[in-house]
mmCIF file of C-alpha atoms and ligand atoms in Angstrom:
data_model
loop_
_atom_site.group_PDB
_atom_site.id
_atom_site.type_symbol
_atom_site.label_atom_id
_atom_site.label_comp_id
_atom_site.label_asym_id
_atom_site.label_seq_id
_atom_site.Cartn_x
_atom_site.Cartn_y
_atom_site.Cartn_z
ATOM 1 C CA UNK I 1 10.852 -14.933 28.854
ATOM 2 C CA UNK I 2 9.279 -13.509 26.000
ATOM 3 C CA UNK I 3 9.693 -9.714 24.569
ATOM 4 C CA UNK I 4 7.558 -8.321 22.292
ATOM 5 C CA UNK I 5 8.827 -6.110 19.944
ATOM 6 C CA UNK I 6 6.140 -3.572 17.887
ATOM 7 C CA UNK I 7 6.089 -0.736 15.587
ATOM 8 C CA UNK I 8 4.657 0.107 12.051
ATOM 9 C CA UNK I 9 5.497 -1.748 9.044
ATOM 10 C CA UNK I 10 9.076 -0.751 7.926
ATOM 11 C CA UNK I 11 10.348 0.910 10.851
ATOM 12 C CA UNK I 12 13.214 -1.882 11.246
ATOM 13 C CA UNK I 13 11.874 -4.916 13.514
ATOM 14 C CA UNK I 14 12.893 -7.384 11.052
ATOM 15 C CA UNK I 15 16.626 -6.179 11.099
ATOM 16 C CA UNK I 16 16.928 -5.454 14.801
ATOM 17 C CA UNK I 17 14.885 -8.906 15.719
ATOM 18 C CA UNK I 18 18.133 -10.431 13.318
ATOM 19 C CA UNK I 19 20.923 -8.386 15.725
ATOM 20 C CA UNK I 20 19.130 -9.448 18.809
ATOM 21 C CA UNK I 21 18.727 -12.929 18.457
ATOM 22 C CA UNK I 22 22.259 -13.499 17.325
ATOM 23 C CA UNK I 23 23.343 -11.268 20.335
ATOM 24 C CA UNK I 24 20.988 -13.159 22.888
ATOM 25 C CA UNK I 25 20.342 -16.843 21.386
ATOM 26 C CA UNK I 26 16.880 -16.232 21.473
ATOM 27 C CA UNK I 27 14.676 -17.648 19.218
ATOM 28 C CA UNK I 28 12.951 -15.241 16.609
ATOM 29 C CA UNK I 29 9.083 -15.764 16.323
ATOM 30 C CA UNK I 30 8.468 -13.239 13.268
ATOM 31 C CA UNK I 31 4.239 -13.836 12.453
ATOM 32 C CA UNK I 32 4.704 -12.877 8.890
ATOM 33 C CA UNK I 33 7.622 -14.921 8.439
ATOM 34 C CA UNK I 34 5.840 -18.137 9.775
ATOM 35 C CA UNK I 35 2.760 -17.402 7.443
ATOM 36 C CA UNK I 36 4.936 -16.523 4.629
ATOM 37 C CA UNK I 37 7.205 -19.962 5.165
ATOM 38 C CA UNK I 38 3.265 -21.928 5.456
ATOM 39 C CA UNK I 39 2.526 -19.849 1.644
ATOM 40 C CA UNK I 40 5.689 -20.888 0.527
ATOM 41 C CA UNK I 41 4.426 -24.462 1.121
ATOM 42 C CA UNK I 42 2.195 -24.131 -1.220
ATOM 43 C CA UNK I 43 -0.521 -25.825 1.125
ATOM 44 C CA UNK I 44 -4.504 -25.082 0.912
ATOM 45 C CA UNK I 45 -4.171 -23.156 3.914
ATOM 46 C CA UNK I 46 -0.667 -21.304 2.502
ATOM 47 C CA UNK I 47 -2.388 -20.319 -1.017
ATOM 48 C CA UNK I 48 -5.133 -18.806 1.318
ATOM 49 C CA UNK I 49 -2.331 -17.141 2.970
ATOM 50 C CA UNK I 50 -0.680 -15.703 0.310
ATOM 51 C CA UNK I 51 -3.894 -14.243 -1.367
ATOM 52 C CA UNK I 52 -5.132 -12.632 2.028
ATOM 53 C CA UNK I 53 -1.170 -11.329 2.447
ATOM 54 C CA UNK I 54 -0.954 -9.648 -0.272
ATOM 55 C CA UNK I 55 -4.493 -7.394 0.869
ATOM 56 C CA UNK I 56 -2.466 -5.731 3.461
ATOM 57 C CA UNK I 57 -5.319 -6.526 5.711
ATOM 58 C CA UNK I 58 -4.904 -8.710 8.980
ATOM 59 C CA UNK I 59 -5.807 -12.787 9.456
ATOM 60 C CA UNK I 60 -8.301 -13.222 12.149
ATOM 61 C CA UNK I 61 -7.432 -13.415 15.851
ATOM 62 C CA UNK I 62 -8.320 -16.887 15.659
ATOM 63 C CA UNK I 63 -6.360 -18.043 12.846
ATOM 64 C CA UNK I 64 -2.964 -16.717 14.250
ATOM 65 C CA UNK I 65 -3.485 -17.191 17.730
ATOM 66 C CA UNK I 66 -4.044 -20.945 16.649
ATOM 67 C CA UNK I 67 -0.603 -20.812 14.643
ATOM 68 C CA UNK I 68 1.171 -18.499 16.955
ATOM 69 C CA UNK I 69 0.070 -20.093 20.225
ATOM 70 C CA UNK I 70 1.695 -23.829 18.530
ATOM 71 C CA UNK I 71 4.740 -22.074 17.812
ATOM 72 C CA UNK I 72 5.601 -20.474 21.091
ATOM 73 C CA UNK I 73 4.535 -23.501 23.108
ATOM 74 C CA UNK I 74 7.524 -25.293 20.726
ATOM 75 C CA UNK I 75 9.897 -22.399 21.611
ATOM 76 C CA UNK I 76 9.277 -22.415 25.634
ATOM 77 C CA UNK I 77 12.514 -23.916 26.972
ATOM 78 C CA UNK I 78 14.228 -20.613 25.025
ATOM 79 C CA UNK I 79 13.884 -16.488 25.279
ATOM 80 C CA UNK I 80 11.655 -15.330 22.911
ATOM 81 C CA UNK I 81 11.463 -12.304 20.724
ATOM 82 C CA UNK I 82 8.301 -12.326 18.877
ATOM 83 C CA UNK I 83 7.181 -9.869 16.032
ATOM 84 C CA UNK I 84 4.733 -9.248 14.518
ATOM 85 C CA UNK I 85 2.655 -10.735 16.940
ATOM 86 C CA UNK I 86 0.389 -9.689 18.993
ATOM 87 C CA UNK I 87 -0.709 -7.293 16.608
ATOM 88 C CA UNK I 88 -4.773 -6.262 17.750
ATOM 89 C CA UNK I 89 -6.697 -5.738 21.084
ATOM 90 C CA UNK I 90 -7.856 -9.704 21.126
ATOM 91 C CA UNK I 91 -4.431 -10.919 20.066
ATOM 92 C CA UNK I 92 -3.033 -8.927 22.957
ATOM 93 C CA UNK I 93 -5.607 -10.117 25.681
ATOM 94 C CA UNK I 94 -5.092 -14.236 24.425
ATOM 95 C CA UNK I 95 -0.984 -13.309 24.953
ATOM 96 C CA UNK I 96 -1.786 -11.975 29.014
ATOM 97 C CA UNK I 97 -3.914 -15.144 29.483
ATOM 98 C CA UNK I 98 -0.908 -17.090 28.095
ATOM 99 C CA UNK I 99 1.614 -15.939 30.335
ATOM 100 C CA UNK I 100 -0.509 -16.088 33.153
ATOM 101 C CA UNK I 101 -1.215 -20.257 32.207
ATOM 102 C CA UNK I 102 2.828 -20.595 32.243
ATOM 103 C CA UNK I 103 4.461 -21.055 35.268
ATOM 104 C CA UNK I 104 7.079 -17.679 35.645
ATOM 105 C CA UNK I 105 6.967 -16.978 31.936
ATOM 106 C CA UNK I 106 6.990 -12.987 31.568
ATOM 107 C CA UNK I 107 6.265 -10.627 28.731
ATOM 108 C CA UNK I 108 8.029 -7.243 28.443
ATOM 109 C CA UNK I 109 7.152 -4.856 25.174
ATOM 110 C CA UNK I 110 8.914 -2.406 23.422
ATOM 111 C CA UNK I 111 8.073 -0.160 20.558
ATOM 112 C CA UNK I 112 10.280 1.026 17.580
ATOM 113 C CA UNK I 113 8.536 4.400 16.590
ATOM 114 C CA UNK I 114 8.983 5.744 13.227
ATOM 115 C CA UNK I 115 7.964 8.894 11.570
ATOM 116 C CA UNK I 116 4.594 7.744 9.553
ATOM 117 C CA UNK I 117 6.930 9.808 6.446
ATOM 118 C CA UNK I 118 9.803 7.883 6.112
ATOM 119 C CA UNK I 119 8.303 4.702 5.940
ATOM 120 C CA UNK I 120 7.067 4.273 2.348
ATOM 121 C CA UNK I 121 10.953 5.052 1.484
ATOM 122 C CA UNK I 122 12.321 2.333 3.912
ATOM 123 C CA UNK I 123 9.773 -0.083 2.709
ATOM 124 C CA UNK I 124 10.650 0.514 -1.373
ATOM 125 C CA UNK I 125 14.324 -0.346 -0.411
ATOM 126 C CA UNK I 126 13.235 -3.364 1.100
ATOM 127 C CA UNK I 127 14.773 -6.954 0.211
ATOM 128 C CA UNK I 128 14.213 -10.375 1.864
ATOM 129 C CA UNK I 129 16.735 -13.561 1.144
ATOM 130 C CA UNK I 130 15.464 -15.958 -0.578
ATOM 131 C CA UNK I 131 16.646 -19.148 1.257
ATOM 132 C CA UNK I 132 15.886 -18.166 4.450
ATOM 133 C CA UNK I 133 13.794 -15.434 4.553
ATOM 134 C CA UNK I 134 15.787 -12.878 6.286
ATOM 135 C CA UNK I 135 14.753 -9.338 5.930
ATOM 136 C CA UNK I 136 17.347 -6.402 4.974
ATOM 137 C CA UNK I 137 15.951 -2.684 5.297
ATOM 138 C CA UNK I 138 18.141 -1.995 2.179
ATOM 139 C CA UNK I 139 21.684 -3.680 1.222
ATOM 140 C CA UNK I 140 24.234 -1.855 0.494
ATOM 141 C CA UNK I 141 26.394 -2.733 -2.550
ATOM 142 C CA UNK I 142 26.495 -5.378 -5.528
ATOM 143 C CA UNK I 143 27.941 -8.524 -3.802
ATOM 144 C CA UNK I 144 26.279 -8.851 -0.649
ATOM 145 C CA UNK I 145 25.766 -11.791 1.340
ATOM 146 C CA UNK I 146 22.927 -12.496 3.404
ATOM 147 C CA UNK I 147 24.181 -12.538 7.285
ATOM 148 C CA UNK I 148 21.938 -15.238 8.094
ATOM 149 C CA UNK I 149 22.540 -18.265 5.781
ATOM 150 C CA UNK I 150 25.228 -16.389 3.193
ATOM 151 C CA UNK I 151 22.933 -16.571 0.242
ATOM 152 C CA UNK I 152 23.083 -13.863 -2.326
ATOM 153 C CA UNK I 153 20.164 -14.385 -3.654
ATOM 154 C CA UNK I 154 17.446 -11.186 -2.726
ATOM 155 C CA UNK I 155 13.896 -10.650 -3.909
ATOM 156 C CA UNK I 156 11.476 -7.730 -3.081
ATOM 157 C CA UNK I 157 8.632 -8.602 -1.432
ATOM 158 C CA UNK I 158 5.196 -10.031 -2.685
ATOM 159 C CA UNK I 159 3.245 -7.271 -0.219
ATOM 160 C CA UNK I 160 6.064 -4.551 -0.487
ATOM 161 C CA UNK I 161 4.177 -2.142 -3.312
ATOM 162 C CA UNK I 162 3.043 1.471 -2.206
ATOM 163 C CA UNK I 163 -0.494 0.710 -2.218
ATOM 164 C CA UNK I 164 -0.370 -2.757 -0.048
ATOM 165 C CA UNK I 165 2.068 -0.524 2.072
ATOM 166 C CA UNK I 166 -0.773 2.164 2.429
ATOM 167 C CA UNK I 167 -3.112 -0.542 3.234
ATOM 168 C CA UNK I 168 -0.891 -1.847 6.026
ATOM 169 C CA UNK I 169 -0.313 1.462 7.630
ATOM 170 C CA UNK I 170 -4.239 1.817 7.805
ATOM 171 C CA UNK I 171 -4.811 -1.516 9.270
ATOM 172 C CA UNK I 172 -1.757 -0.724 11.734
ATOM 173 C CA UNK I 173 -3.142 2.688 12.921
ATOM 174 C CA UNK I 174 -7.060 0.879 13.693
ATOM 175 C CA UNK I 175 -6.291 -2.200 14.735
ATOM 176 C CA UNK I 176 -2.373 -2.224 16.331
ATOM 177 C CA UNK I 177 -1.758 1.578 17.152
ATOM 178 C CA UNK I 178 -4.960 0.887 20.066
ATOM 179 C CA UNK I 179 -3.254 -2.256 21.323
ATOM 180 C CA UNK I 180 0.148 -0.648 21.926
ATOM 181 C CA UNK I 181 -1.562 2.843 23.227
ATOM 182 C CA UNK I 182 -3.434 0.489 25.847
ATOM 183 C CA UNK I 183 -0.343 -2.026 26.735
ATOM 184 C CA UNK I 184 0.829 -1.352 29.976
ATOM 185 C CA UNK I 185 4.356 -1.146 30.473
ATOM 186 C CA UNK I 186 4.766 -0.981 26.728
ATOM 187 C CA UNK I 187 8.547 0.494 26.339
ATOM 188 C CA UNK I 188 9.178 3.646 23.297
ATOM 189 C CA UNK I 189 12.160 3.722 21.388
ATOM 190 C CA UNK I 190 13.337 6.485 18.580
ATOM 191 C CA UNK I 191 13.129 3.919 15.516
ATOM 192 C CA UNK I 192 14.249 6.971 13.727
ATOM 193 C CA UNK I 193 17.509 6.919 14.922
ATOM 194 C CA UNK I 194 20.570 5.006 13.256
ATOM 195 C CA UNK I 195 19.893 1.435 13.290
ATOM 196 C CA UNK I 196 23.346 1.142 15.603
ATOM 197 C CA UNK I 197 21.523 3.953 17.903
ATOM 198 C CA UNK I 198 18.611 1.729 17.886
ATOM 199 C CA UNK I 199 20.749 -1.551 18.463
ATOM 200 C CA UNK I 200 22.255 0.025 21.204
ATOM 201 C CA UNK I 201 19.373 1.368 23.080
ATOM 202 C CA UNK I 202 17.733 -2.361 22.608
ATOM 203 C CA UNK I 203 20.809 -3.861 24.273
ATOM 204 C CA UNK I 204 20.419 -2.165 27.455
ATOM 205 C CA UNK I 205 16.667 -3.055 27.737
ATOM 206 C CA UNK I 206 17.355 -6.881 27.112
ATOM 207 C CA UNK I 207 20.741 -6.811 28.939
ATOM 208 C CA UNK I 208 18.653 -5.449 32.139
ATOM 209 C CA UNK I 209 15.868 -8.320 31.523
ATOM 210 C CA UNK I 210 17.791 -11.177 30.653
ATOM 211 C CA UNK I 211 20.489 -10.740 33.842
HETATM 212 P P1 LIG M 1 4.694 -8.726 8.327
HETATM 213 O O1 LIG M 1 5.768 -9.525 7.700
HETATM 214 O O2 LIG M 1 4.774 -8.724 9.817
HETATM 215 O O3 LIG M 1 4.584 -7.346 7.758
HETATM 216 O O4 LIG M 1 3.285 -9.464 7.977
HETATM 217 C C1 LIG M 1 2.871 -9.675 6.635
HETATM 218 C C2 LIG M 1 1.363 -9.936 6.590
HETATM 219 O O5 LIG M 1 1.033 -11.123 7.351
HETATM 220 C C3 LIG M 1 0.486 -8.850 7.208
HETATM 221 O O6 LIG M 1 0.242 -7.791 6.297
HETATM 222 C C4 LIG M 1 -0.788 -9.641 7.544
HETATM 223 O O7 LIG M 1 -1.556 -9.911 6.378
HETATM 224 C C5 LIG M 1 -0.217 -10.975 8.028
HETATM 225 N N1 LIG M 1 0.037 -10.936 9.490
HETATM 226 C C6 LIG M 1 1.270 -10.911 10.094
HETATM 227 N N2 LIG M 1 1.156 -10.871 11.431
HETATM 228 C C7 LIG M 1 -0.172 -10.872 11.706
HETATM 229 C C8 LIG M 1 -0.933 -10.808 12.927
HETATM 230 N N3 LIG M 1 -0.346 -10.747 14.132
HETATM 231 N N4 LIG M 1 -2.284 -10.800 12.826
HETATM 232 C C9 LIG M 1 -2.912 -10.868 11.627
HETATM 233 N N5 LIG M 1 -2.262 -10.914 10.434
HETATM 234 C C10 LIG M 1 -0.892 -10.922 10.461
#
């Protein structure tokens, strides 16, 4: 099974993706994650990567459906909770033709929606580990550990500044807001709610799907 989970940038996929696939076992496929590890490589195609990243603007379909469609084909024999991805129209339509190739594989969506205000704030408090990645709406205090792989080591991210933010937001409300509007059977959520609220109402989605 595979579950989709969408919403703007900074409305708290990263962290719930984190609860839910420690809850579940399933296995997190987080697009920007698996482009940011590929930059981190420092590979032709990662330095290309990186520079396009930090735009705010979106890779081609055809570029992450290529990398996207490798790494769920990897991930079959487990759940799935992918982020990030799809994130446009096309990316959307090469997902339904996926499922359909698979033999009983499903694909259920749900949406985390934020207030378009709050966002900037959530994304300025913003900190990612830097062993493994892991992203952390804010942390809390001056010795904290990541939950993930215990490092303590945090770093901002590259593409976290107010303008790149603004530039995200604008690709988001073009390209992904028309995707999700047109989904059908796409699941809402309050994303403005505590992230324990928001935990909680994720919980009895997946607990219903994955029976
Ligand atoms: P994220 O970590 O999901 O905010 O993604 C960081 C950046 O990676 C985005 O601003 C885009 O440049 C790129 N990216 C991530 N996912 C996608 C996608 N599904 N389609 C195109 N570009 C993507």
């Amino acid at each position: 099974m595979i579950v989709g989970l969408f919403g703007p940038p900074g409305c708290g996929k990263g962290t719930q993706a984190r609860y839910l696939v420690q809850k579940y076992g399933m296995v997190h496929l987080s697009a920007g994650d698996v482009l940011r590890a590929e930059a981190k490589t420092g590979s032709a195609l990662g330095q290309k990567l990186q520079s396009f990243m930090s735009t705010g603007g979106l890779l081609s379909d055809d570029i992450i459906v290529d990398i996207m469609e490798s790494k769920i084909t990897e991930n079959l024999s487990n759940h799935i909770l992918l982020d990030g991805f799809p994130r446009s129209i096309g990316q959307m339509s090469f997902c339904m033709e996926y499922i359909k190739r698979v033999d009983g594989l499903t694909m259920s969506m749900i949406c985390l929606e934020v207030d378009a205000d709050k966002l900037v704030e959530r994304i300025a408090g913003r900190r990612v580990c830097k062993r493994c990645g892991a992203t952390y709406g804010a942390l809390h205090g001056a010795d904290v550990a990541c939950d993930v792989c215990g490092s303590k080591d945090f770093e901002k991210r590259a593409d976290d500044s107010v303008d790149t933010f603004m530039s995200r937001m604008d690709e988001y409300r073009k390209t992904t807001l028309p995707m999700i509007e047109s989904a059908a059977g796409m699941l809402k959520i309050d994303g403005d709610a505590a992230p324990e609220i928001v935990s909680a109402r994720l919980c009895e989605i997946l607990d219903d799907l994955i029976k």
